[in-house]
Coordinates of C-alpha atoms in Angstrom, one line a residue:
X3 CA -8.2 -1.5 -4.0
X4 CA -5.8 0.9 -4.9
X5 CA -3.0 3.1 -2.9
X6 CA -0.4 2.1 -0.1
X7 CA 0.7 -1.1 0.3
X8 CA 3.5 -1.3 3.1
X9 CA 5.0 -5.2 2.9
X10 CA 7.3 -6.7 5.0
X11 CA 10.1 -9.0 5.4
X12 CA 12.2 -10.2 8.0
X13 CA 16.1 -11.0 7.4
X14 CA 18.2 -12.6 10.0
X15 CA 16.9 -10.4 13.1
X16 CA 16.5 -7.5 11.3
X17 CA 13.0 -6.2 10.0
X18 CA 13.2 -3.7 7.4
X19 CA 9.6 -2.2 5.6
X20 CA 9.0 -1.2 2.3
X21 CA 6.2 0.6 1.2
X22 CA 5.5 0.3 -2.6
X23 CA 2.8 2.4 -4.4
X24 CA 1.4 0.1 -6.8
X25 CA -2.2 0.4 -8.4
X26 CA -3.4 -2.8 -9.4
X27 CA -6.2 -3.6 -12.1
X28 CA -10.2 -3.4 -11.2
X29 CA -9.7 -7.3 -12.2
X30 CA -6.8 -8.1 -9.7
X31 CA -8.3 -10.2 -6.4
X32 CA -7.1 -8.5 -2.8
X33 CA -5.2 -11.6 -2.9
X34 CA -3.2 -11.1 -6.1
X35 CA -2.6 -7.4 -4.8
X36 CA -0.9 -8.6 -1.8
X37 CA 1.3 -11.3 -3.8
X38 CA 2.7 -8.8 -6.4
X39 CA 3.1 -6.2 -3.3
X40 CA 5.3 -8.9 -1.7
X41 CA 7.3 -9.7 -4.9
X42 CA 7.7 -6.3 -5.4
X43 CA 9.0 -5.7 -1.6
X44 CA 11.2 -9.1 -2.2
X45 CA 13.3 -7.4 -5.4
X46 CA 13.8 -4.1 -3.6
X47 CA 14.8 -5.8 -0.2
X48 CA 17.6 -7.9 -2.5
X49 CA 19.3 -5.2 -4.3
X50 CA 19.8 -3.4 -0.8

């Protein structure tokens, strides 16, 4: 799959979204896709 990935992650009570365009290999599982999209969302949300 490749395209938009919008990830998630709640902190304290606030909900903030982060939509990261990656485009992962032909040999990455949907499952891998969605575990670098939320390590990707993770780094961004901790620099903010």
């Amino acid at each position: 799959m490749r395209g938009w990935f919008v990830g998630w992650l709640q902190l304290a009570t606030n909900v903030r979204y982060v939509v990261v365009l990656i485009e992962p290999p032909s040999s990455m599982t949907m499952e891998q896709a969605v575990e670098v999209r939320m390590a990707i969302a993770r780094k961004v949300l901790l620099k903010k």
